[in-house]
Coordinates of C-alpha atoms (C1' of nucleotides) in Angstrom, one line a residue:
Chain A
M126 CA -130.0 98.4 -74.2
A127 CA -130.3 97.9 -70.6
T128 CA -132.0 94.7 -70.8
G129 CA -130.9 91.5 -72.5
R130 CA -132.6 88.4 -73.4
T131 CA -131.3 85.2 -71.9
H132 CA -131.3 82.1 -73.8
R133 CA -133.5 81.7 -76.9
P134 CA -132.7 80.6 -80.3
A135 CA -132.8 83.2 -83.0
T136 CA -136.2 82.0 -84.0
R137 CA -138.6 84.6 -85.3
S138 CA -141.9 84.6 -83.5
R139 CA -144.5 84.3 -86.1
G140 CA -142.4 86.2 -88.6
I141 CA -142.0 89.3 -86.4
P142 CA -138.4 90.1 -85.7
E143 CA -137.4 90.4 -82.1
A144 CA -136.0 93.9 -82.6
T145 CA -139.4 95.0 -83.9
V146 CA -141.3 93.5 -81.0
A147 CA -139.1 95.4 -78.7
R148 CA -140.1 98.7 -80.4
L149 CA -143.8 98.1 -80.6
P150 CA -144.3 99.3 -77.0
L151 CA -142.6 102.5 -77.9
Y152 CA -144.9 103.1 -80.9
L153 CA -147.8 102.2 -78.7
R154 CA -146.9 104.8 -76.1
A155 CA -146.5 107.5 -78.7
L156 CA -149.8 106.6 -80.4
T157 CA -151.7 106.6 -77.2
A158 CA -150.4 110.1 -76.5
L159 CA -151.7 111.2 -80.0
S160 CA -155.0 109.4 -79.4
E161 CA -155.5 111.4 -76.2
R162 CA -155.0 114.5 -78.1
S163 CA -157.6 113.2 -80.6
V164 CA -155.2 113.3 -83.5
P165 CA -156.9 111.2 -86.2
T166 CA -153.9 110.2 -88.4
V167 CA -150.2 110.4 -88.2
S168 CA -147.4 110.0 -90.8
S169 CA -144.5 107.6 -90.4
E170 CA -142.2 110.6 -90.1
E171 CA -144.1 112.2 -87.3
L172 CA -144.7 109.0 -85.3
A173 CA -141.1 108.0 -85.8
T174 CA -139.9 111.3 -84.3
A175 CA -142.3 110.9 -81.4
A176 CA -141.0 107.4 -80.7
G177 CA -137.4 108.4 -81.2
V178 CA -136.6 106.2 -84.1
N179 CA -136.0 106.4 -87.9
S180 CA -139.0 106.6 -90.1
A181 CA -137.8 103.9 -92.5
K182 CA -137.4 101.5 -89.5
L183 CA -140.9 102.3 -88.3
R184 CA -142.4 101.6 -91.7
K185 CA -140.6 98.3 -92.0
D186 CA -141.7 97.4 -88.4
F187 CA -145.3 98.1 -89.3
S188 CA -145.0 96.1 -92.5
Y189 CA -144.5 93.0 -90.4
L190 CA -147.9 93.6 -88.9
G191 CA -149.6 94.2 -92.2
S192 CA -150.5 97.1 -94.4
Y193 CA -152.2 99.4 -92.0
G194 CA -151.3 102.7 -93.5
T195 CA -152.8 104.8 -96.3
R196 CA -150.4 106.2 -98.9
G197 CA -150.4 109.9 -99.1
V198 CA -152.1 110.2 -95.7
G199 CA -150.4 108.1 -93.0
Y200 CA -151.8 105.8 -90.3
D201 CA -155.1 105.9 -88.5
V202 CA -154.1 106.4 -84.9
E203 CA -156.9 104.5 -83.2
Y204 CA -156.7 101.6 -85.5
L205 CA -153.0 101.3 -85.0
V206 CA -153.3 101.5 -81.3
Y207 CA -155.7 98.6 -81.5
Q208 CA -153.6 96.5 -83.8
I209 CA -150.4 96.9 -81.8
S210 CA -152.2 96.3 -78.6
R211 CA -153.6 93.1 -80.0
E212 CA -150.2 92.0 -81.4
L213 CA -148.6 92.5 -78.1
G214 CA -151.3 90.6 -76.3
L215 CA -152.4 93.6 -74.3
T216 CA -156.1 93.1 -75.1
Q217 CA -156.2 90.5 -72.5
D218 CA -155.5 90.7 -68.8
W219 CA -152.2 89.5 -67.5
P220 CA -152.0 88.7 -63.8
V221 CA -148.5 89.1 -62.5
V222 CA -146.9 88.4 -59.1
I223 CA -144.0 90.3 -57.6
V224 CA -141.7 88.4 -55.5
G225 CA -139.4 90.2 -53.1
I226 CA -141.1 93.3 -51.6
G227 CA -138.1 95.4 -50.6
N228 CA -137.6 99.0 -51.8
L229 CA -137.7 98.0 -55.4
G230 CA -140.5 95.5 -55.1
A231 CA -142.6 98.1 -53.4
A232 CA -141.8 100.7 -56.0
L233 CA -142.9 98.2 -58.7
A234 CA -146.1 97.4 -56.8
N235 CA -146.9 101.1 -56.8
Y236 CA -146.0 101.6 -60.5
G237 CA -149.0 102.9 -62.3
G238 CA -147.7 101.9 -65.7
F239 CA -148.5 98.3 -65.2
A240 CA -152.2 98.5 -64.6
S241 CA -152.8 100.9 -67.5
R242 CA -151.4 98.4 -70.0
G243 CA -153.3 95.3 -69.1
F244 CA -151.1 94.0 -66.3
R245 CA -152.7 93.3 -63.0
V246 CA -150.7 92.7 -59.9
A247 CA -152.3 89.6 -58.5
A248 CA -150.1 89.3 -55.5
L249 CA -147.0 90.5 -53.6
I250 CA -144.9 87.8 -52.1
D251 CA -142.0 88.0 -49.7
A252 CA -140.0 85.5 -47.7
D253 CA -139.9 87.6 -44.6
P254 CA -142.6 86.5 -42.2
A255 CA -142.6 90.0 -40.7
M256 CA -143.8 91.4 -44.0
A257 CA -146.8 89.0 -44.2
G258 CA -150.1 90.9 -44.0
K259 CA -148.4 94.3 -44.3
P260 CA -150.2 96.4 -46.9
V261 CA -148.1 97.6 -49.8
A262 CA -149.7 99.6 -52.5
G263 CA -153.1 98.8 -50.9
M264 CA -152.5 95.1 -51.0
P265 CA -151.4 92.7 -48.3
V266 CA -148.0 91.0 -48.7
Q267 CA -148.2 87.2 -48.7
H268 CA -145.6 84.8 -47.5
T269 CA -143.5 82.7 -49.9
D270 CA -145.3 79.6 -48.6
E271 CA -148.4 80.6 -50.6
L272 CA -146.5 81.1 -53.8
E273 CA -147.6 77.9 -55.6
K274 CA -151.2 78.3 -54.5
I275 CA -151.3 81.9 -55.7
I276 CA -149.8 81.1 -59.1
S277 CA -152.3 78.3 -59.8
D278 CA -155.3 80.0 -58.3
N279 CA -154.8 83.1 -60.3
G280 CA -153.5 81.5 -63.5
V281 CA -150.4 83.6 -63.3
S282 CA -147.9 83.1 -66.1
I283 CA -145.7 86.2 -65.6
G284 CA -143.5 86.6 -62.5
V285 CA -141.4 89.5 -61.4
I286 CA -138.3 88.8 -59.3
A287 CA -137.1 91.6 -57.1
T288 CA -135.4 89.6 -54.4
P289 CA -131.7 89.8 -53.4
A290 CA -129.4 88.0 -55.9
G291 CA -128.9 85.0 -53.6
A292 CA -132.6 84.1 -53.5
A293 CA -133.4 84.7 -57.2
Q294 CA -132.6 81.3 -58.7
Q295 CA -134.5 79.4 -56.0
V296 CA -137.5 81.7 -56.4
C297 CA -137.2 81.3 -60.2
E298 CA -137.4 77.6 -59.9
R299 CA -140.4 77.7 -57.7
L300 CA -142.2 80.1 -60.1
V301 CA -141.4 77.9 -63.1
A302 CA -142.5 74.7 -61.3
A303 CA -145.7 76.4 -60.4
G304 CA -146.4 77.3 -64.0
V305 CA -144.9 80.6 -64.7
T306 CA -143.4 80.8 -68.2
S307 CA -142.2 84.4 -68.4
I308 CA -139.9 86.1 -65.8
L309 CA -138.8 89.7 -65.4
N310 CA -135.6 89.6 -63.3
F311 CA -134.3 92.5 -61.4
A312 CA -131.9 90.5 -59.3
P313 CA -128.3 90.8 -60.4
T314 CA -127.8 87.2 -61.3
V315 CA -128.0 84.9 -64.3
L316 CA -131.1 82.8 -64.0
S317 CA -131.1 79.4 -65.6
V318 CA -134.4 78.2 -66.8
P319 CA -135.8 75.3 -68.8
D320 CA -136.6 75.7 -72.5
G321 CA -139.9 77.4 -73.1
V322 CA -139.5 79.9 -70.3
D323 CA -138.6 83.5 -71.2
V324 CA -136.4 85.6 -69.0
R325 CA -135.8 89.3 -69.4
K326 CA -133.5 91.1 -67.0
V327 CA -133.1 94.6 -65.9
D328 CA -129.9 95.5 -64.1
L329 CA -129.6 99.0 -62.8
S330 CA -125.9 98.7 -62.0
I331 CA -125.0 97.4 -65.5
E332 CA -126.7 100.4 -67.1
L333 CA -124.6 102.8 -65.0
Q334 CA -121.4 100.8 -65.9
I335 CA -122.1 101.2 -69.6
L336 CA -122.6 104.9 -69.1
A337 CA -119.4 105.1 -67.2
F338 CA -117.6 103.5 -70.1
H339 CA -118.7 106.1 -72.5
E340 CA -118.2 108.8 -70.0
Q341 CA -114.6 107.8 -69.6
R342 CA -114.1 107.6 -73.3
K343 CA -115.5 111.1 -73.7
A344 CA -113.2 112.5 -71.0
G345 CA -110.3 110.7 -72.7
E346 CA -111.1 112.2 -76.1
E347 CA -111.3 115.7 -74.7
A348 CA -107.7 115.6 -73.5
A349 CA -106.7 113.8 -76.6
T350 CA -103.5 115.7 -77.2
E351 CA -100.6 115.1 -74.9
A352 CA -102.8 113.6 -72.2
A353 CA -103.6 110.8 -74.5
L354 CA -100.0 109.9 -74.8
A355 CA -99.5 110.1 -71.1
A356 CA -102.4 107.8 -70.5
A357 CA -101.2 105.3 -73.1
A358 CA -97.8 105.2 -71.5
E359 CA -99.4 104.7 -68.1
R360 CA -101.6 102.0 -69.4
D361 CA -98.7 100.2 -71.0
T362 CA -96.7 100.4 -67.8
A363 CA -99.6 98.9 -65.8
A364 CA -100.0 96.1 -68.3
E365 CA -96.4 95.1 -68.0
S366 CA -96.7 93.7 -64.6
P367 CA -100.0 91.8 -64.8
A368 CA -100.3 90.0 -61.6
D369 CA -98.9 92.7 -59.4
G370 CA -100.8 95.5 -60.9
A371 CA -103.9 93.4 -60.9
V372 CA -103.8 92.6 -57.2
D373 CA -103.5 96.3 -56.4
G374 CA -106.2 97.4 -58.7
A375 CA -108.6 94.7 -57.8
A376 CA -108.1 95.2 -54.1
S377 CA -108.8 98.8 -54.3
R378 CA -111.9 98.1 -56.3
K379 CA -113.5 95.6 -54.0
G380 CA -115.7 97.8 -51.9
P381 CA -116.7 97.2 -48.3
D382 CA -119.4 94.8 -49.3
G383 CA -117.4 93.2 -52.0
D384 CA -119.3 93.0 -55.2
V385 CA -121.5 90.0 -55.5
P386 CA -123.0 90.1 -52.0
A387 CA -126.5 89.7 -53.1
V388 CA -127.0 93.4 -52.8
M389 CA -130.2 94.7 -54.2
P390 CA -132.7 97.3 -53.3
A391 CA -134.2 94.7 -51.0
Chain B
M27 CA -133.3 93.8 -73.6
A28 CA -135.0 96.1 -71.4
T29 CA -132.9 99.0 -72.2
G30 CA -132.2 100.6 -75.4
R31 CA -129.7 103.2 -76.5
T32 CA -131.1 106.4 -77.8
H33 CA -129.4 108.3 -80.5
R34 CA -125.8 107.6 -81.3
P35 CA -124.1 106.7 -84.5
A36 CA -122.8 103.2 -84.9
T37 CA -119.4 104.5 -84.1
R38 CA -117.2 102.0 -82.3
S39 CA -115.8 103.4 -79.1
R40 CA -112.1 102.9 -79.3
G41 CA -112.6 99.8 -81.3
I42 CA -114.7 98.0 -78.7
P43 CA -118.1 97.0 -80.1
E44 CA -121.1 98.3 -78.2
A45 CA -122.4 94.8 -77.7
T46 CA -119.2 93.8 -76.0
V47 CA -119.3 96.8 -73.7
A48 CA -122.7 95.8 -72.6
R49 CA -121.5 92.4 -71.6
L50 CA -118.4 93.5 -69.7
P51 CA -120.4 94.2 -66.6
L52 CA -121.7 90.7 -66.7
Y53 CA -118.2 89.2 -66.9
L54 CA -117.1 91.5 -64.1
R55 CA -119.9 90.3 -61.9
A56 CA -119.0 86.7 -62.5
L57 CA -115.3 87.3 -62.0
T58 CA -115.8 89.2 -58.8
A59 CA -117.8 86.2 -57.4
L60 CA -114.8 83.9 -58.4
S61 CA -112.4 86.4 -56.8
E62 CA -114.2 86.2 -53.5
R63 CA -114.0 82.5 -53.6
S64 CA -110.3 83.0 -54.2
V65 CA -110.4 81.1 -57.5
P66 CA -107.1 82.0 -59.2
T67 CA -107.8 81.2 -62.8
V68 CA -110.8 80.4 -64.9
S69 CA -111.3 79.1 -68.4
S70 CA -113.4 80.8 -71.0
E71 CA -115.9 77.9 -70.8
E72 CA -116.4 78.2 -67.1
L73 CA -116.6 82.0 -67.1
A74 CA -119.0 82.0 -70.0
T75 CA -121.3 79.6 -68.2
A76 CA -121.3 81.8 -65.1
A77 CA -122.0 84.9 -67.1
G78 CA -124.7 83.2 -69.2
V79 CA -123.1 83.5 -72.6
N80 CA -121.4 81.5 -75.2
S81 CA -117.6 80.8 -74.7
A82 CA -116.6 81.8 -78.2
K83 CA -118.4 85.1 -77.7
L84 CA -116.6 85.7 -74.4
R85 CA -113.2 85.0 -76.0
K86 CA -113.9 87.3 -78.8
D87 CA -115.1 90.0 -76.4
F88 CA -111.9 89.7 -74.4
S89 CA -109.8 89.8 -77.6
Y90 CA -110.9 93.4 -78.0
L91 CA -109.4 94.3 -74.7
G92 CA -106.1 92.5 -75.4
S93 CA -104.6 89.1 -75.0
Y94 CA -105.1 88.6 -71.3
G95 CA -105.4 84.8 -71.2
T96 CA -102.9 82.0 -71.1
R97 CA -103.5 79.1 -73.6
G98 CA -103.9 75.8 -71.9
V99 CA -104.7 77.5 -68.6
G100 CA -107.3 80.2 -68.9
Y101 CA -107.6 83.7 -67.4
D102 CA -106.1 85.1 -64.2
V103 CA -109.2 86.2 -62.3
E104 CA -107.7 89.1 -60.4
Y105 CA -106.0 90.5 -63.4
L106 CA -109.1 90.3 -65.5
V107 CA -111.2 92.0 -62.8
Y108 CA -108.7 94.8 -62.8
Q109 CA -108.6 95.1 -66.6
I110 CA -112.3 95.1 -67.1
S111 CA -112.8 97.5 -64.2
R112 CA -110.3 99.9 -65.8
E113 CA -111.9 99.5 -69.2
L114 CA -115.3 100.3 -67.9
G115 CA -113.9 103.3 -66.0
L116 CA -114.8 101.9 -62.6
T117 CA -111.4 102.5 -61.1
Q118 CA -112.5 106.1 -60.6
D119 CA -115.3 107.5 -58.5
W120 CA -118.4 108.6 -60.4
P121 CA -120.7 110.9 -58.5
V122 CA -124.3 110.6 -59.6
V123 CA -127.5 112.5 -58.8
I124 CA -130.9 111.0 -58.6
V125 CA -133.7 113.3 -59.6
G126 CA -137.3 112.4 -58.6
I127 CA -137.4 110.8 -55.2
G128 CA -140.7 108.9 -55.4
N129 CA -140.9 105.1 -54.8
L130 CA -138.5 104.3 -57.5
G131 CA -136.1 107.1 -56.8
A132 CA -136.0 106.0 -53.1
A133 CA -135.4 102.4 -54.1
L134 CA -132.5 103.5 -56.3
A135 CA -131.1 105.6 -53.5
N136 CA -131.1 102.5 -51.3
Y137 CA -129.6 100.3 -54.0
G138 CA -126.4 98.8 -52.7
G139 CA -125.2 97.8 -56.1
F140 CA -124.2 101.4 -57.0
A141 CA -121.7 102.1 -54.2
S142 CA -120.0 98.8 -54.6
R143 CA -119.1 99.5 -58.2
G144 CA -117.6 103.0 -57.9
F145 CA -120.8 105.0 -58.1
R146 CA -121.4 107.4 -55.4
V147 CA -124.8 109.0 -54.9
A148 CA -123.9 112.7 -54.5
A149 CA -127.4 114.0 -54.1
L150 CA -131.1 113.2 -54.1
I151 CA -133.2 115.9 -55.8
D152 CA -136.9 116.4 -55.9
A153 CA -139.3 119.1 -57.0
D154 CA -141.7 118.7 -54.1
P155 CA -140.8 121.3 -51.4
A156 CA -142.3 119.0 -48.8
M157 CA -139.6 116.5 -49.6
A158 CA -136.8 118.9 -49.0
G159 CA -134.7 118.0 -46.0
K160 CA -136.4 114.6 -45.6
P161 CA -133.8 111.9 -45.1
V162 CA -133.9 109.1 -47.7
A163 CA -131.2 106.4 -47.6
G164 CA -129.5 108.4 -44.9
M165 CA -129.3 111.5 -47.0
P166 CA -131.4 114.7 -47.1
V167 CA -133.4 115.3 -50.2
Q168 CA -132.6 118.6 -51.8
H169 CA -134.9 120.8 -53.8
T170 CA -134.7 121.2 -57.6
D171 CA -133.6 124.8 -57.2
E172 CA -130.2 123.5 -56.0
L173 CA -129.8 121.2 -59.1
E174 CA -127.3 123.4 -61.0
K175 CA -125.2 124.1 -57.9
I176 CA -125.1 120.5 -56.8
I177 CA -124.0 119.3 -60.3
S178 CA -121.1 121.8 -60.6
D179 CA -120.0 121.6 -57.0
N180 CA -119.7 117.9 -57.1
G181 CA -118.5 117.6 -60.7
V182 CA -121.4 115.3 -61.5
S183 CA -121.5 113.9 -65.0
I184 CA -124.0 111.2 -64.6
G185 CA -127.6 111.8 -63.8
V186 CA -130.5 109.4 -63.0
I187 CA -134.0 110.6 -63.9
A188 CA -136.8 108.9 -61.9
T189 CA -139.4 111.6 -62.2
P190 CA -142.9 111.3 -63.7
A191 CA -142.8 111.3 -67.5
G192 CA -144.1 114.8 -67.8
A193 CA -141.2 116.3 -65.9
A194 CA -138.4 114.2 -67.5
Q195 CA -137.5 116.3 -70.6
Q196 CA -137.3 119.5 -68.6
V197 CA -135.2 117.9 -65.9
C198 CA -133.0 116.4 -68.6
E199 CA -132.4 119.8 -70.2
R200 CA -131.4 121.3 -66.8
L201 CA -129.1 118.4 -66.1
V202 CA -127.4 118.8 -69.5
A203 CA -127.2 122.5 -69.2
A204 CA -125.5 122.1 -65.9
G205 CA -122.9 119.8 -67.3
V206 CA -124.3 116.2 -67.1
T207 CA -123.3 114.2 -70.2
S208 CA -124.7 110.8 -69.3
I209 CA -128.3 110.1 -68.3
L210 CA -130.1 107.0 -67.1
N211 CA -133.8 107.5 -67.7
F212 CA -136.5 105.6 -65.9
A213 CA -139.3 107.9 -67.0
P214 CA -141.4 106.5 -69.8
T215 CA -140.6 109.2 -72.3
V216 CA -138.2 109.7 -75.2
L217 CA -135.7 112.2 -74.2
S218 CA -134.1 114.5 -76.8
V219 CA -130.6 115.5 -76.0
P220 CA -127.8 117.3 -77.9
D221 CA -125.0 115.4 -79.5
G222 CA -122.3 114.2 -77.1
V223 CA -124.9 113.3 -74.4
D224 CA -125.6 109.6 -73.8
V225 CA -129.0 108.4 -72.7
R226 CA -129.9 104.9 -71.7
K227 CA -133.4 104.1 -70.7
V228 CA -135.0 101.5 -68.5
D229 CA -138.7 101.0 -69.0
L230 CA -140.4 98.5 -66.7
S231 CA -143.6 98.5 -68.6
I232 CA -142.0 97.9 -72.0
E233 CA -140.3 94.8 -70.6
L234 CA -143.5 93.3 -69.5
Q235 CA -145.1 94.1 -72.8
I236 CA -142.4 92.2 -74.6
L237 CA -142.9 89.2 -72.3
A238 CA -146.6 89.4 -72.9
F239 CA -146.0 89.2 -76.6
H240 CA -144.1 86.0 -76.3
E241 CA -146.5 84.6 -73.7
Q242 CA -149.3 85.2 -76.1
R243 CA -147.4 83.5 -78.8
K244 CA -146.7 80.5 -76.6
A245 CA -150.4 80.2 -75.7
G246 CA -151.3 80.4 -79.3
E247 CA -148.9 77.6 -80.3
E248 CA -150.2 75.3 -77.7
A249 CA -153.6 75.3 -79.2
A250 CA -152.1 75.2 -82.6
T251 CA -154.6 72.7 -84.1
E252 CA -158.1 73.8 -84.7
A253 CA -157.8 76.7 -82.4
A254 CA -155.3 78.2 -84.7
L255 CA -157.7 78.2 -87.5
A256 CA -160.4 79.8 -85.4
A257 CA -158.1 82.5 -84.3
A258 CA -157.0 83.2 -87.8
A259 CA -160.6 83.5 -88.9
E260 CA -161.4 85.8 -86.1
R261 CA -158.4 87.9 -86.9
D262 CA -159.4 88.3 -90.5
T263 CA -162.9 89.2 -89.6
A264 CA -161.6 92.0 -87.3
A265 CA -159.3 93.2 -89.9
E266 CA -162.0 93.6 -92.5
S267 CA -163.6 96.6 -90.8
P268 CA -160.6 98.7 -89.9
A269 CA -162.0 101.9 -88.5
D270 CA -165.0 100.3 -86.8
G271 CA -163.1 97.5 -85.1
A272 CA -160.3 99.9 -84.1
V273 CA -162.5 102.3 -82.3
D274 CA -164.0 99.5 -80.3
G275 CA -160.7 97.8 -79.5
A276 CA -158.8 101.0 -78.7
A277 CA -161.5 102.3 -76.5
S278 CA -161.6 99.2 -74.5
R279 CA -157.9 99.4 -74.1
K280 CA -157.6 102.9 -72.8
G281 CA -157.7 102.4 -69.1
P282 CA -159.0 104.8 -66.5
D283 CA -155.8 106.8 -66.6
G284 CA -155.4 106.5 -70.3
D285 CA -151.9 105.4 -71.1
V286 CA -149.5 108.3 -71.3
P287 CA -150.6 110.1 -68.2
A288 CA -147.1 110.6 -66.9
V289 CA -147.6 107.6 -64.7
M290 CA -144.4 106.5 -63.0
P291 CA -143.5 105.1 -59.6
A292 CA -143.3 108.6 -58.4
Chain C
dC268 C1' -86.3 67.5 -75.5
dA269 C1' -90.3 65.6 -77.7
dA270 C1' -94.9 64.5 -77.5
dT271 C1' -99.4 65.3 -76.0
dC272 C1' -103.1 67.8 -74.2
dT273 C1' -105.6 71.9 -73.1
dT274 C1' -107.3 76.3 -74.0
dT275 C1' -106.9 80.6 -76.2
dG276 C1' -107.3 83.9 -80.1
dT277 C1' -109.3 84.6 -84.6
dG278 C1' -110.4 84.0 -89.7
dC279 C1' -114.5 83.1 -91.9
dA280 C1' -119.3 82.5 -93.0
dC281 C1' -123.9 83.4 -92.0
dG282 C1' -127.9 85.8 -90.5
dC283 C1' -130.3 89.6 -88.5
dG284 C1' -131.1 94.5 -88.4
dT285 C1' -130.7 99.0 -90.4
dT286 C1' -130.9 102.2 -93.9
dC287 C1' -131.4 103.9 -98.5
dA288 C1' -134.0 104.8 -102.3
dC289 C1' -137.7 104.2 -105.2
dA290 C1' -141.9 102.3 -107.3
dA291 C1' -146.7 101.9 -106.3
dA292 C1' -150.8 103.7 -104.3
dG293 C1' -153.9 106.7 -103.1
dA294 C1' -155.6 111.6 -102.0
dC295 C1' -156.5 115.9 -103.9
dA296 C1' -156.9 119.6 -107.2
dT297 C1' -158.0 121.1 -111.7
Chain D
dA186 C1' -160.7 112.0 -115.9
dT187 C1' -156.2 113.4 -115.8
dG188 C1' -152.3 115.0 -113.5
dT189 C1' -149.7 116.2 -109.4
dC190 C1' -148.2 115.5 -104.9
dT191 C1' -147.7 113.1 -100.7
dT192 C1' -146.6 109.1 -98.2
dT193 C1' -146.4 104.2 -97.8
dG194 C1' -144.4 99.6 -98.4
dT195 C1' -140.4 97.1 -99.8
dG196 C1' -136.3 95.4 -102.6
dA197 C1' -131.6 95.6 -102.1
dA198 C1' -127.2 96.7 -100.1
dC199 C1' -124.5 97.1 -96.2
dG200 C1' -122.7 96.5 -91.6
dC201 C1' -122.7 94.5 -87.1
dG202 C1' -122.9 90.6 -84.1
dT203 C1' -122.7 85.6 -83.5
dG204 C1' -120.9 81.1 -83.7
dC205 C1' -118.1 77.6 -85.9
dA206 C1' -114.0 75.5 -86.2
dC207 C1' -109.2 75.4 -86.2
dA208 C1' -104.4 76.8 -85.9
dA209 C1' -101.2 78.6 -82.7
dA210 C1' -99.5 78.8 -78.0
dG211 C1' -98.3 77.3 -74.0
dA212 C1' -98.5 73.9 -70.1
dT213 C1' -97.5 69.4 -68.7
dT214 C1' -95.9 64.7 -68.8
dG215 C1' -92.7 61.2 -70.0

DNA sequence: CAATCTTTGTGCACGCGTTCACAAAGACAT
DNA sequence: ATGTCTTTGTGAACGCGTGCACAAAGATTG
């Protein structure tokens, strides 16, 4: 999982487990594809394969929503699309603002997947005065000064932060103060928010690091014969002189721009 | 969690739980920040706060790596940076290729967070002949025809897919055939890969849908008095005529572009 | 050297999520 | 109407992840 929830008690929302909620969009996507091909019904087995999950898991997930299937037949595609959409709150319009119109912010603004699922980009906001008025994705960028007014005028409750890490917390606080209660954070920082505000984060660098871990492990297992012994020996050696080895290793790792430097697509 | 793992038995990699691996990058980020401020040591409590997790969890996570702390004092920042970097495989250079240089692909190419953590963008690849040779992030875009050669010449084992959904599976297969064993997928599709290949996915739309679910729930709880009763009644009514209600609802949901339409930053 | 104080490392219990496996339900054929 | 066959819905068991709470370890002070 690339994304992680921040804060939040293990409370179940209306009885639907968090893990199930996270999978509903997957089912919805697969179902919509079937719907477009005018497939009337689908079995849990078929749908599970299309969504990339186990069929038992899918059935249990659906059981939290109610009994929408027909034994011996499967699920009615159109009906299920509707039920899941409703459960996810996609039958209503969700205005969102994107703050930080750098490379990533612009890419998000152009992302077609939002509009097609009930999300409407209400405004693009950036702190750079030079950006103000510039059209991005057919929409003029507005200055941060307008943030509060935009939020309240449009009744925005979902905000997307695509600013550099250094600006994220401040932007977050302004969004929350203005009434935003759900935030999707692309900045590589931990955001602290008051209770009642949901934060989900997407960190591109973290995903790659997790892949690197497994990649390294795979490489290590390949040469699992004598190489494994050599590696272990080397590791032990390095571990013997903590401070010294660390300084060396850490220094070589810190790149030109360090690490934290509020990097970000920007 | 915006990202989810695809396939993969619940095997522990060298004894380190997957959940712990996913948090290591968080700790690393917090530690690097401390390192830059020349903080020599840090307690589990402080570091946990900085990383946005519980201190007991952090200590348990570190215990899987070994006993790197000193009781009564805390952890040596530099040493821990080194150990975690090594564990994640960041002490070596990882060449990556980005396939699909649309808005998102370009944003990723410009993302500074990659280079600073040992990831080197070896090539940008796009299927559009018009893109070939165009410089993006100071690097010429190469045509898909070169994919196999690029992978093998650079020893690339990690690939990033930022193509439209329709092209993702095909690109994935070519990457895997060419030797890539880890894939970060931004296309809104389920990729099927052979055993031994890791896939992590990042889906922007899914994250928003999960936020919408909770947002809807919050809104519902606010008006939890009589409104709740009304809503429940309405829901029951809708549920009574499955097929009919479904057609209506689903139809109104399918936007102009449908849903699956291989949308994507592109 | 002894006493105290801080902080780590971890045993243990609990709860969530996953998976198995099967009974119940309905479609369909005879 | 009866029987067969398919597929759902779910009870139960298991395993992973989380958090508590504390003993052990070491620093620090007198």
